[in-house]
C-alpha cells in the first residue's frame, strides 16, 4: 500500500513499520489536520507493528500538535502498535512522557446514565424526607438554645447581637420609610376612587388605618426584611460554611446554632415589631397625603377618624404577627445558610431559597393567623 | 532560543493606600528561567505577584512584560499580554460551580477559535499532563487539595502560556506531592521553554527548582539579596538571608523571635 500524503505529514511504510514525517507549523492557529485518514491507514495494514516519527521538518508547535499525537498514540496502544517517539523534538518527547506517566485511574471517568422515572421519584422523595428531618432537627436545636438562653447559659457574643440588631433595625429604616409611605398612598388611592362615588371619602381613613395596622404594615415589613436580611443571613452563614468557619465552631464545642443563629433570631424578633410600628405610621402618613391633596380632608379630620375607627387591638394583632414573621424570616434564612453546600453557586442558591421560603411561610402564616383571629372574633 | 528579558521591573513601589509594602524593587527575569521570589511571611511576596500579573497597579515604577509597559498599555493590550501568562493561585482558585473540564474550557472558549472536539482533546491532554486523566467531570469540591492544585495548573496552562506564575505551589501539599509538583514545574519549563515565576518560602522547593531568586525583607522594605538560591546559601553574608535559608540554624534564636513576634 502507498503512503498517506498531506501538506503537514507523510505516513509511509519504512523498514519494519510506519514512519510519520511531520512538516511545517503545528499550532492551533495554523490548523491541525484531521486524524481519521491516518488511523484508517494504520488499521488497514495490521502487519506493521511499529510507528516511528520524523520531526526534522517540524516548525513551531503548541498543544495542537500534542493533542494530535496523544490521540494517535492512544490509538496505537489499542491496536498494539509499538510507538517510538525518538524522532520527535526533545520537548515533545518530554511532554508525551508526562502525559502518559499517570495512567487514567480506573473508575475515575463518570458515565452519565439516564435514570428511570421511578428512580427519580424515589430519589426526590428520599431527599424531601431528609430535608424535612434536617428542618425539624434545626428547629429543635433553636428551641433548645433559646431555652438555654433564658437560663442565661447560651454562648454568644453580646456585641454580635448588638451588631445584628443594628443591621436589621436602624439600617432598614430608609427602605421601610419609602415602602411604607407608598403602600399608604396606594391604599388611599384605591379607596378614594371607589368611595368618592358614594360621597364616603372620609372612610378612606378607616381603610388605610385598618389596612396598615392589621395587614400591610406587618406583611410589607416582613417581605422587605426577607429580601434584605433573610437573604443576607443565608449568604453569611453559607459563606462561613464554605470557608469551614462553621466546622471550626463545632470542633471547639460551640454550637453554631447558639453562636450564630440565636443572635440573628433575637435581633429580628426585636426589630421586626418595631419596624412594623414604624411602617404602620408611615403608611398612615401616606394616606394623609392623598386625603389632604385629593379629597379635601384635613390632617386633623383624618387622624380623628383613624382614632375612632381603628382600636388599639388591630395594631397589636399586626405587631404580634410581625414578631412571628421575624422568627420565620430568621429561621429560614439561617436554615438555608447552614444547609449550604461548599461552592459559590451553593451560596447563591441558599440566598435565593431563603427568600422564597420566607415569603411562602409569611403568606401561609398570615392566612392561618387571619383564620384563627376570625374564629376567636378579634 | 535567544535569551532576552521576559520580565523587567524598574523601581517598583507597592503600597496599600499610604502603607508602603516594598519599595525600589529592580529585577529582571530571563526567558526560560525559573525565578523565585522568597522572603518571610508578610513581606509582600504575594503582593508582588499580584502586581506582576496585573491585578494591582504599582504605586510607582514600571513593569515590562516582553518589553511592553504593563500599566501604560490600554486595557485591551493589557488583557492581551495577561492572556499569554498563566497563574496558579495558592488554593488552585478553581471555579467551584464548574467541573474541571469546564474550568479549563473557559479560557479556551474565550481566547481561541477551537472547535468543541478540539477543546475536549486539549482538556484531556492538559489533565493528563498533570496526572488527572479521566477527572473531567469532577467538581473541585470532589477532589483533594493536591488534585485541585494540579487542576489549577492544568487551567493555567490551557492557553500554552509563555510565562507561568505560581503562588506558593507547595502550600498545603504533602512532601511527596510537593516534590512531584516541583518536578512537574521543571519538566514543563524544559519542554515548553516557558518562563516560571514562583513565590515560595519552602526551602526544599526553592533549592530544587530555582535558577535565580530575590529575597524580600519586610523591615528594610526592599530586596536584600539576589542570585541563585544555592549560591546565596553558600556565599551570602547577610545574616537575615542566611537565617532564612538555613531555617535559623545560624544566628541566634533571640533575634529571630524579636524580628517575627
Coordinates of C-alpha atoms in Angstrom, one line a residue:
Chain A
X1 CA 0.0 0.0 0.0
X2 CA 1.1 3.5 -0.7
X3 CA 1.9 6.4 1.7
X4 CA -0.7 8.9 3.0
X5 CA 0.4 12.3 2.0
X6 CA -0.9 15.5 3.5
X7 CA 0.6 19.0 3.4
X8 CA 1.6 18.6 7.1
X9 CA 2.6 15.0 7.3
X10 CA 3.6 12.0 5.2
X11 CA 2.8 8.5 6.6
X12 CA 4.8 5.8 4.7
X13 CA 5.9 2.3 5.4
X14 CA 9.6 2.3 6.2
X15 CA 11.7 -0.7 7.4
X16 CA 9.7 -2.8 9.7
X17 CA 6.9 -0.3 10.4
X18 CA 5.4 3.1 9.6
X19 CA 7.1 6.4 9.7
X20 CA 5.2 9.6 10.2
X21 CA 7.0 12.6 8.9
X22 CA 5.8 15.9 10.3
X23 CA 6.4 19.2 8.4
X24 CA 5.6 22.8 8.9
X25 CA 4.0 24.6 11.8
X26 CA 1.6 22.6 14.1
X27 CA -0.2 25.2 16.1
X28 CA -3.9 25.5 16.5
X29 CA -3.7 28.8 14.7
X30 CA -2.2 27.1 11.7
X31 CA -4.9 24.4 11.6
X32 CA -4.5 20.9 12.8
X33 CA -5.2 18.2 10.2
X34 CA -7.9 15.5 10.6
X35 CA -6.5 12.4 12.2
X36 CA -9.0 10.0 10.7
X37 CA -7.1 9.2 7.4
X38 CA -4.1 8.3 9.4
X39 CA -6.0 5.9 11.7
X40 CA -7.6 4.3 8.7
X41 CA -4.2 3.8 7.0
X42 CA -2.8 2.3 10.2
X43 CA -5.6 -0.1 10.7
X44 CA -5.5 -1.1 7.0
X45 CA -2.2 -2.9 7.5
X46 CA -2.3 -4.8 10.8
X47 CA 1.0 -6.5 9.9
X48 CA 3.0 -3.3 10.5
X49 CA 3.8 -3.3 14.2
X50 CA 5.8 -0.2 14.7
X51 CA 5.3 3.6 14.3
X52 CA 8.3 5.9 14.1
X53 CA 8.4 9.7 13.9
X54 CA 10.5 12.1 11.9
X55 CA 10.3 15.6 13.3
X56 CA 13.2 17.2 11.5
X57 CA 10.9 19.3 9.3
X58 CA 8.7 20.3 12.2
X59 CA 8.3 24.0 12.7
X60 CA 6.5 25.7 15.6
X61 CA 4.2 23.7 17.7
X62 CA 1.8 24.0 20.6
X63 CA -0.9 22.0 22.3
X64 CA -2.4 21.4 18.8
X65 CA 0.4 19.0 17.9
X66 CA 0.3 17.4 21.3
X67 CA -3.4 16.6 21.2
X68 CA -2.9 15.1 17.8
X69 CA 0.0 12.9 18.9
X70 CA -1.8 11.9 22.1
X71 CA -4.8 10.6 20.1
X72 CA -2.5 8.9 17.6
X73 CA -0.5 7.1 20.4
X74 CA -3.7 6.1 22.3
X75 CA -5.0 4.5 19.1
X76 CA -1.7 2.7 18.5
X77 CA -1.8 1.4 22.1
X78 CA -5.2 0.0 21.4
X79 CA -4.1 -1.6 18.2
X80 CA -0.9 -2.9 19.9
X81 CA 1.3 -0.9 17.6
X82 CA 4.7 -0.1 19.1
X83 CA 5.4 3.7 19.2
X84 CA 8.9 5.1 19.1
X85 CA 9.0 8.8 19.8
X86 CA 12.8 9.2 19.4
X87 CA 12.4 11.1 16.2
X88 CA 10.4 13.9 17.8
X89 CA 11.9 17.1 19.3
X90 CA 13.0 16.6 23.0
X91 CA 10.3 19.0 24.3
X92 CA 7.6 17.0 22.6
X93 CA 9.0 13.7 23.9
X94 CA 9.1 15.0 27.5
X95 CA 5.5 16.2 27.3
X96 CA 4.4 12.9 25.9
X97 CA 6.2 11.1 28.7
X98 CA 4.4 13.4 31.2
X99 CA 1.0 12.9 29.6
X100 CA 1.3 9.1 29.7
X101 CA 3.1 9.0 33.1
X102 CA 0.0 8.6 35.1
X103 CA -2.5 6.2 33.5
X104 CA -6.1 7.0 33.8
X105 CA -7.4 5.8 37.1
X106 CA -9.8 3.0 36.7
X107 CA -13.4 4.0 37.5
X108 CA -12.5 7.7 37.6
X109 CA -14.3 8.6 34.5
X110 CA -18.0 9.1 35.0
X111 CA -20.8 7.7 33.0
X112 CA -23.8 9.8 32.8
X113 CA -26.7 7.5 32.7
X114 CA -30.4 8.4 32.3
X115 CA -32.4 7.3 35.3
X116 CA -35.7 5.6 35.1
X117 CA -38.6 7.7 36.3
X118 CA -39.3 5.6 39.3
X119 CA -35.7 6.0 40.5
X120 CA -36.0 9.8 40.1
X121 CA -39.3 9.9 42.1
X122 CA -37.6 7.7 44.8
X123 CA -34.6 10.0 45.0
X124 CA -36.7 13.1 45.2
X125 CA -38.8 11.5 48.0
X126 CA -35.8 10.5 50.0
X127 CA -34.3 13.9 49.5
X128 CA -37.5 15.6 50.7
X129 CA -37.7 13.3 53.7
X130 CA -34.1 14.1 54.6
X131 CA -34.7 17.9 54.2
X132 CA -37.8 17.7 56.5
X133 CA -35.8 15.8 59.0
X134 CA -33.0 18.4 58.8
X135 CA -35.5 21.2 59.3
X136 CA -37.1 19.6 62.4
X137 CA -33.6 19.0 63.7
X138 CA -32.7 22.6 63.2
X139 CA -35.9 23.9 64.8
X140 CA -35.3 21.6 67.8
X141 CA -31.8 23.0 68.2
X142 CA -33.1 26.5 68.0
X143 CA -35.7 25.8 70.8
X144 CA -33.1 24.1 73.0
X145 CA -30.7 27.0 72.5
X146 CA -33.5 29.5 73.3
X147 CA -34.3 27.7 76.5
X148 CA -30.6 27.7 77.4
X149 CA -30.5 31.5 76.7
X150 CA -33.4 32.0 79.1
X151 CA -31.4 30.2 81.7
X152 CA -28.5 32.5 80.9
X153 CA -26.3 29.7 79.6
X154 CA -26.3 30.3 75.8
X155 CA -22.9 31.2 74.4
X156 CA -22.9 34.0 72.0
X157 CA -21.2 37.4 72.0
X158 CA -23.3 40.3 73.1
X159 CA -21.5 42.5 70.6
X160 CA -22.7 40.2 67.8
X161 CA -26.3 40.6 69.0
X162 CA -26.0 44.4 69.0
X163 CA -24.4 44.3 65.6
X164 CA -27.2 42.2 64.2
X165 CA -29.8 44.4 65.8
X166 CA -28.2 47.4 64.1
X167 CA -28.1 45.7 60.8
X168 CA -31.7 44.5 61.0
X169 CA -33.1 47.7 62.6
X170 CA -31.9 51.2 62.0
X171 CA -30.2 50.4 58.7
X172 CA -33.6 49.2 57.4
X173 CA -35.4 52.4 58.2
X174 CA -34.9 54.2 54.8
X175 CA -36.4 51.4 52.7
X176 CA -39.2 50.9 55.2
X177 CA -40.0 54.6 55.1
X178 CA -40.2 54.6 51.4
X179 CA -42.2 51.4 51.0
X180 CA -44.5 52.3 54.0
X181 CA -45.5 55.7 52.6
X182 CA -46.0 54.3 49.1
X183 CA -48.2 51.5 50.4
X184 CA -50.3 54.1 52.3
X185 CA -50.6 56.2 49.2
X186 CA -51.7 53.2 47.1
X187 CA -54.3 52.0 49.6
X188 CA -55.7 55.6 49.9
X189 CA -55.8 56.0 46.1
X190 CA -57.6 52.7 45.5
X191 CA -60.1 53.5 48.2
X192 CA -60.6 57.2 47.2
X193 CA -61.6 56.4 43.7
X194 CA -64.4 54.0 44.8
X195 CA -65.5 55.7 48.0
X196 CA -65.8 59.1 46.3
X197 CA -68.6 57.7 44.1
X198 CA -70.7 57.3 47.3
X199 CA -69.6 60.6 48.9
X200 CA -67.9 58.5 51.6
X201 CA -64.4 59.9 51.2
X202 CA -63.9 60.1 55.0
X203 CA -63.8 56.3 55.2
X204 CA -60.5 56.3 53.3
X205 CA -59.0 57.0 56.7
X206 CA -60.6 53.8 58.1
X207 CA -59.4 51.8 55.1
X208 CA -55.8 53.0 55.4
X209 CA -55.7 52.7 59.2
X210 CA -57.2 49.3 59.3
X211 CA -55.3 48.0 56.3
X212 CA -51.9 49.2 57.6
X213 CA -52.4 48.2 61.2
X214 CA -53.8 44.7 60.7
X215 CA -52.2 43.5 57.4
X216 CA -50.0 45.6 55.3
X217 CA -47.6 47.0 57.9
X218 CA -46.6 43.6 59.2
X219 CA -46.7 42.0 55.8
X220 CA -44.6 44.5 53.9
X221 CA -42.1 44.8 56.6
X222 CA -41.7 41.0 56.7
X223 CA -41.3 40.8 52.9
X224 CA -38.7 43.6 52.8
X225 CA -36.8 42.0 55.7
X226 CA -36.9 38.6 54.0
X227 CA -35.3 40.1 50.9
X228 CA -32.9 42.3 52.8
X229 CA -31.9 40.5 56.0
X230 CA -33.0 36.9 55.4
X231 CA -31.0 36.6 52.2
X232 CA -28.0 38.2 54.0
X233 CA -28.2 35.7 56.8
X234 CA -28.3 32.8 54.3
X235 CA -25.3 34.3 52.4
X236 CA -23.3 35.0 55.5
X237 CA -23.8 31.5 57.0
X238 CA -23.4 29.9 53.6
X239 CA -20.0 31.6 53.1
X240 CA -18.9 30.6 56.6
X241 CA -19.9 27.0 55.7
X242 CA -17.8 27.2 52.5
X243 CA -14.8 28.6 54.5
X244 CA -15.1 25.8 57.1
X245 CA -15.8 28.5 59.7
X246 CA -18.8 26.6 61.0
X247 CA -16.7 23.5 61.3
X248 CA -14.3 25.5 63.4
X249 CA -17.0 26.4 65.8
X250 CA -18.2 22.8 66.0
X251 CA -14.8 21.4 66.8
X252 CA -14.4 24.0 69.6
X253 CA -17.6 22.5 71.1
X254 CA -19.5 25.7 70.4
X255 CA -22.9 25.1 68.9
X256 CA -23.2 27.1 65.7
X257 CA -26.9 27.5 66.3
X258 CA -26.2 29.1 69.7
X259 CA -23.4 31.2 68.4
X260 CA -24.6 32.3 65.0
X261 CA -28.3 31.6 64.7
X262 CA -29.6 32.8 68.1
X263 CA -28.3 36.4 67.9
X264 CA -29.8 36.8 64.4
X265 CA -33.1 35.3 65.5
X266 CA -33.3 37.5 68.6
X267 CA -32.3 40.6 66.5
X268 CA -35.1 40.0 64.1
X269 CA -37.6 39.3 66.8
X270 CA -36.8 42.6 68.5
X271 CA -36.5 44.8 65.4
X272 CA -39.5 43.4 63.3
X273 CA -42.3 44.6 65.6
X274 CA -40.6 48.0 66.0
X275 CA -40.2 48.3 62.2
X276 CA -43.8 47.2 61.9
X277 CA -45.0 50.1 64.1
X278 CA -42.9 52.5 62.1
X279 CA -44.2 51.1 58.8
X280 CA -47.9 51.5 60.1
X281 CA -47.2 55.1 61.0
X282 CA -45.5 55.8 57.6
X283 CA -48.5 54.2 55.8
X284 CA -50.9 56.3 57.7
X285 CA -48.9 59.4 56.7
X286 CA -49.0 58.3 53.1
X287 CA -52.8 58.1 53.3
X288 CA -52.9 61.5 54.9
X289 CA -51.1 63.0 51.9
X290 CA -53.7 61.6 49.5
X291 CA -56.6 62.7 51.7
X292 CA -55.3 66.2 52.0
X293 CA -54.4 66.7 48.4
X294 CA -57.1 64.8 46.6
X295 CA -60.1 64.6 48.9
X296 CA -60.0 67.8 50.9
X297 CA -59.9 66.0 54.2
X298 CA -57.7 67.9 56.7
X299 CA -54.9 66.2 58.6
X300 CA -56.9 66.7 61.9
X301 CA -60.0 65.1 60.5
X302 CA -58.1 62.3 59.1
X303 CA -56.3 61.4 62.3
X304 CA -59.5 61.9 64.3
X305 CA -61.3 59.4 62.0
X306 CA -58.5 56.8 62.3
X307 CA -58.5 57.2 66.1
X308 CA -62.2 56.3 66.3
X309 CA -62.2 53.7 63.6
X310 CA -59.1 51.7 64.5
X311 CA -58.9 50.5 68.1
X312 CA -55.6 49.5 69.5
X313 CA -56.2 45.8 69.2
X314 CA -55.7 46.0 65.5
X315 CA -52.3 47.4 65.9
X316 CA -51.5 44.8 68.5
X317 CA -52.5 42.0 66.1
X318 CA -50.3 43.5 63.5
X319 CA -47.3 43.8 65.8
X320 CA -47.7 40.2 67.1
X321 CA -47.8 39.0 63.6
X322 CA -44.7 40.8 62.7
X323 CA -42.9 39.2 65.6
X324 CA -43.9 35.8 64.2
X325 CA -42.8 36.8 60.8
X326 CA -39.5 37.8 62.3
X327 CA -39.0 34.3 63.6
X328 CA -39.9 32.8 60.2
X329 CA -37.6 35.0 58.2
X330 CA -34.6 34.5 60.6
X331 CA -35.2 30.8 60.8
X332 CA -35.5 30.2 57.1
X333 CA -32.5 32.5 56.3
X334 CA -30.3 30.7 58.9
X335 CA -31.6 27.2 58.0
X336 CA -30.7 27.7 54.3
X337 CA -27.4 29.1 55.2
X338 CA -26.5 26.2 57.5
X339 CA -27.6 23.8 54.8
X340 CA -25.5 25.4 52.2
X341 CA -23.1 23.3 50.1
X342 CA -19.5 24.1 49.6
X343 CA -19.4 26.1 46.4
X344 CA -20.0 29.6 45.2
X345 CA -23.2 28.7 43.4
X346 CA -24.4 26.9 46.5
X347 CA -24.3 30.2 48.4
X348 CA -26.4 31.8 45.7
X349 CA -28.9 29.0 45.9
X350 CA -29.0 29.3 49.7
X351 CA -29.8 33.0 49.4
X352 CA -32.5 32.5 46.8
X353 CA -34.2 29.7 48.6
X354 CA -34.1 31.6 51.9
X355 CA -36.1 34.4 50.3
X356 CA -38.5 32.1 48.6
X357 CA -39.0 30.0 51.8
X358 CA -39.5 33.1 53.9
X359 CA -42.1 34.7 51.6
X360 CA -44.1 31.4 51.3
X361 CA -44.0 31.0 55.1
X362 CA -45.0 34.6 55.7
X363 CA -48.1 34.4 53.5
X364 CA -49.1 31.0 54.8
X365 CA -48.7 32.1 58.4
X366 CA -50.6 35.3 57.7
X367 CA -53.5 33.3 56.3
X368 CA -53.5 30.9 59.3
X369 CA -53.4 33.9 61.8
X370 CA -56.3 35.6 59.9
X371 CA -58.5 32.5 60.2
X372 CA -57.7 32.0 63.8
X373 CA -58.4 35.6 64.7
X374 CA -61.7 35.3 62.7
X375 CA -62.7 32.3 64.8
X376 CA -61.7 34.0 68.0
X377 CA -63.5 37.1 66.9
X378 CA -60.6 39.5 67.4
Chain B
X1 CA 16.1 30.5 21.6
X2 CA 17.8 33.8 22.2
X3 CA 18.0 34.9 25.7
X4 CA 16.1 38.1 26.4
X5 CA 14.5 39.7 29.4
X6 CA 11.0 38.4 29.7
X7 CA 10.0 40.4 32.7
X8 CA 11.6 43.7 33.8
X9 CA 10.8 45.5 37.0
X10 CA 12.0 49.1 37.4
X11 CA 11.9 51.0 40.7
X12 CA 8.6 49.3 41.7
X13 CA 6.9 50.6 44.8
X14 CA 4.0 48.7 46.2
X15 CA 1.6 50.2 48.7
X16 CA -1.8 49.7 50.2
X17 CA -3.0 53.3 50.5
X18 CA -0.4 55.1 52.5
X19 CA 1.2 51.9 53.8
X20 CA 4.3 51.1 51.7
X21 CA 4.9 47.3 51.5
X22 CA 8.1 47.3 49.4
X23 CA 9.9 50.0 47.5
X24 CA 12.7 50.4 44.9
X25 CA 12.4 46.9 43.5
X26 CA 14.5 46.3 40.5
X27 CA 15.0 42.9 38.8
X28 CA 14.8 41.1 35.5
X29 CA 13.6 37.6 34.7
X30 CA 15.2 35.9 31.6
X31 CA 13.3 33.8 29.1
X32 CA 13.1 30.2 30.2
X33 CA 14.3 30.9 33.8
X34 CA 12.7 29.7 37.0
X35 CA 12.7 32.7 39.2
X36 CA 11.9 32.5 42.9
X37 CA 10.6 35.4 45.0
X38 CA 11.3 34.5 48.6
X39 CA 11.0 36.1 52.0
X40 CA 9.4 35.6 55.3
X41 CA 5.7 35.7 55.9
X42 CA 4.1 39.1 55.4
X43 CA 7.0 40.6 53.5
X44 CA 4.9 41.3 50.4
X45 CA 5.7 38.3 48.2
X46 CA 2.2 37.6 47.2
X47 CA 1.5 41.3 46.7
X48 CA 4.5 41.5 44.3
X49 CA 3.0 38.6 42.4
X50 CA -0.4 40.4 42.2
X51 CA 1.4 43.3 40.7
X52 CA 3.2 41.1 38.1
X53 CA 0.0 39.5 36.9
X54 CA -1.8 42.9 36.6
X55 CA -4.2 42.5 39.5
X56 CA -2.8 45.5 41.3
X57 CA -1.4 48.8 40.0
X58 CA 2.0 49.9 41.2
X59 CA 2.2 52.9 43.4
X60 CA 5.3 53.9 41.5
X61 CA 7.6 52.3 38.9
X62 CA 7.1 50.2 35.9
X63 CA 6.6 46.5 35.0
X64 CA 7.6 45.4 31.5
X65 CA 6.4 42.1 30.1
X66 CA 8.1 41.2 26.8
X67 CA 9.2 44.8 26.6
X68 CA 5.7 46.3 26.9
X69 CA 4.9 48.5 29.9
X70 CA 2.0 46.8 31.5
X71 CA 0.4 49.9 33.0
X72 CA 1.0 52.2 30.1
X73 CA -0.8 49.9 27.8
X74 CA -4.5 50.2 27.2
X75 CA -6.9 47.8 29.0
X76 CA -7.2 45.8 25.7
X77 CA -3.5 45.4 25.3
X78 CA -3.1 44.5 29.0
X79 CA -5.7 41.7 28.6
X80 CA -3.8 40.5 25.6
X81 CA -0.5 40.4 27.5
X82 CA -2.0 38.8 30.5
X83 CA -3.7 36.1 28.4
X84 CA -0.2 34.9 27.5
X85 CA 0.5 34.2 31.1
X86 CA -0.8 31.5 33.4
X87 CA -1.3 31.9 37.1
X88 CA -1.6 29.2 39.7
X89 CA -3.2 30.6 42.8
X90 CA -2.4 29.2 46.3
X91 CA -5.6 27.2 46.7
X92 CA -6.0 26.5 43.0
X93 CA -8.8 29.0 42.7
X94 CA -10.9 26.7 40.5
X95 CA -14.4 28.0 39.9
X96 CA -16.3 25.8 42.3
X97 CA -19.6 25.6 40.3
X98 CA -17.9 24.2 37.2
X99 CA -16.4 20.8 36.5
X100 CA -12.6 20.5 35.9
X101 CA -13.3 20.3 32.2
X102 CA -15.4 23.4 32.2
X103 CA -12.8 25.2 34.2
X104 CA -10.2 24.5 31.6
X105 CA -12.6 25.2 28.7
X106 CA -13.3 28.8 29.8
X107 CA -10.0 30.4 28.6
X108 CA -10.1 28.2 25.5
X109 CA -13.5 29.3 24.5
X110 CA -12.7 32.9 25.4
X111 CA -9.4 33.3 23.5
X112 CA -9.3 30.7 20.8
X113 CA -11.4 29.6 17.9
X114 CA -11.1 25.9 18.5
X115 CA -14.0 23.6 17.8
X116 CA -15.7 21.7 20.6
X117 CA -13.9 18.5 19.7
X118 CA -10.6 20.2 19.8
X119 CA -11.4 21.8 23.1
X120 CA -12.3 18.4 24.5
X121 CA -9.0 17.0 23.2
X122 CA -7.0 19.8 24.7
X123 CA -8.7 19.4 28.1
X124 CA -8.0 15.7 28.3
X125 CA -4.4 16.3 27.2
X126 CA -3.8 19.1 29.8
X127 CA -5.4 17.0 32.5
X128 CA -3.2 14.0 31.6
X129 CA -0.1 16.3 31.8
X130 CA -0.9 17.0 35.5
X131 CA -1.8 13.3 36.1
X132 CA -5.5 13.8 36.3
X133 CA -6.6 11.9 33.2
X134 CA -10.3 10.9 33.4
X135 CA -11.3 13.5 36.0
X136 CA -13.0 15.8 33.5
X137 CA -16.4 15.6 35.1
X138 CA -15.5 16.1 38.7
X139 CA -16.3 19.3 40.6
X140 CA -13.4 20.9 42.5
X141 CA -15.1 20.1 45.9
X142 CA -15.0 16.3 45.0
X143 CA -11.2 16.1 44.7
X144 CA -8.4 16.5 47.2
X145 CA -6.4 19.7 47.7
X146 CA -3.3 18.4 45.8
X147 CA -5.5 17.4 42.9
X148 CA -7.2 20.9 43.0
X149 CA -3.8 22.4 42.7
X150 CA -2.8 20.3 39.8
X151 CA -6.1 21.0 38.1
X152 CA -5.4 24.7 38.7
X153 CA -2.1 24.2 36.9
X154 CA -3.9 22.5 34.0
X155 CA -6.1 25.5 33.7
X156 CA -3.2 27.9 34.0
X157 CA -1.5 26.1 31.1
X158 CA -4.7 25.9 28.9
X159 CA -3.5 28.6 26.5
X160 CA 0.1 27.4 26.3
X161 CA 1.3 30.5 28.2
X162 CA 4.9 31.6 27.8
X163 CA 5.1 32.7 31.4
X164 CA 3.7 30.9 34.4
X165 CA 3.2 32.4 37.8
X166 CA 3.0 30.2 40.9
X167 CA 1.8 31.5 44.3
X168 CA 3.2 29.1 47.0
X169 CA 3.0 26.0 44.9
X170 CA 3.9 23.7 47.8
X171 CA 1.5 25.2 50.3
X172 CA -0.8 22.6 51.7
X173 CA 0.8 19.7 49.9
X174 CA 2.5 16.7 51.5
X175 CA 6.2 16.4 50.8
X176 CA 5.8 13.9 48.1
X177 CA 3.1 15.7 46.2
X178 CA 5.1 18.9 46.6
X179 CA 8.2 17.2 45.2
X180 CA 6.2 15.9 42.3
X181 CA 4.8 19.3 41.6
X182 CA 8.4 20.7 41.6
X183 CA 9.4 18.0 39.1
X184 CA 6.4 18.9 37.0
X185 CA 7.4 22.6 37.0
X186 CA 10.9 21.7 35.9
X187 CA 9.6 19.3 33.2
X188 CA 7.2 21.9 31.9
X189 CA 9.9 24.6 31.8
X190 CA 12.2 22.2 29.9
X191 CA 9.6 21.0 27.4
X192 CA 7.7 24.2 26.8
X193 CA 10.5 26.7 27.3
X194 CA 8.2 28.8 29.4
X195 CA 9.4 31.3 32.0
X196 CA 8.4 30.5 35.5
X197 CA 8.0 32.9 38.4
X198 CA 7.4 31.3 41.8
X199 CA 6.6 32.9 45.1
X200 CA 7.6 30.5 47.8
X201 CA 9.1 30.1 51.3
X202 CA 9.5 26.3 51.0
X203 CA 13.3 25.9 51.2
X204 CA 13.3 22.4 49.7
X205 CA 11.4 23.5 46.6
X206 CA 13.4 26.8 46.3
X207 CA 16.7 24.9 46.1
X208 CA 15.2 22.2 43.9
X209 CA 13.8 24.4 41.1
X210 CA 15.1 28.0 41.4
X211 CA 17.6 29.3 38.9
X212 CA 17.5 32.8 40.2
X213 CA 16.0 34.3 43.3
X214 CA 15.3 37.6 45.1
X215 CA 14.9 37.9 48.8
X216 CA 12.4 40.4 50.1
X217 CA 12.8 41.8 53.6
X218 CA 9.9 43.3 55.5
X219 CA 12.0 45.6 57.7
X220 CA 14.1 47.3 55.1
X221 CA 11.1 47.1 52.6
X222 CA 13.3 46.1 49.6
X223 CA 15.3 43.3 48.0
X224 CA 18.3 42.4 50.2
X225 CA 19.7 39.6 48.1
X226 CA 19.7 38.5 44.5
X227 CA 21.3 35.4 43.0
X228 CA 20.9 31.6 42.6
X229 CA 19.4 30.1 45.7
X230 CA 22.3 27.7 46.2
X231 CA 24.9 30.4 45.8
X232 CA 23.1 32.6 48.3
X233 CA 23.2 29.7 50.8
X234 CA 26.9 29.3 50.3
X235 CA 28.1 32.8 50.0
X236 CA 25.5 35.3 51.3
X237 CA 26.9 37.3 54.2
X238 CA 23.7 38.9 55.1
X239 CA 22.6 37.3 58.4
X240 CA 18.9 37.7 57.5
X241 CA 19.3 35.7 54.3
X242 CA 21.4 33.1 55.9
X243 CA 19.0 32.6 58.8
X244 CA 16.1 32.1 56.3
X245 CA 18.0 29.7 54.0
X246 CA 19.3 27.6 56.9
X247 CA 16.0 27.6 58.9
X248 CA 17.5 29.8 61.6
X249 CA 20.3 27.3 62.3
X250 CA 22.7 30.2 62.0
X251 CA 22.2 33.4 64.0
X252 CA 20.7 33.4 67.5
X253 CA 17.1 32.5 68.0
X254 CA 16.6 35.5 70.2
X255 CA 16.9 38.0 67.3
X256 CA 14.7 35.7 65.4
X257 CA 11.9 35.9 67.9
X258 CA 12.3 39.7 68.2
X259 CA 12.0 40.0 64.4
X260 CA 8.9 38.0 63.9
X261 CA 6.9 38.4 67.0

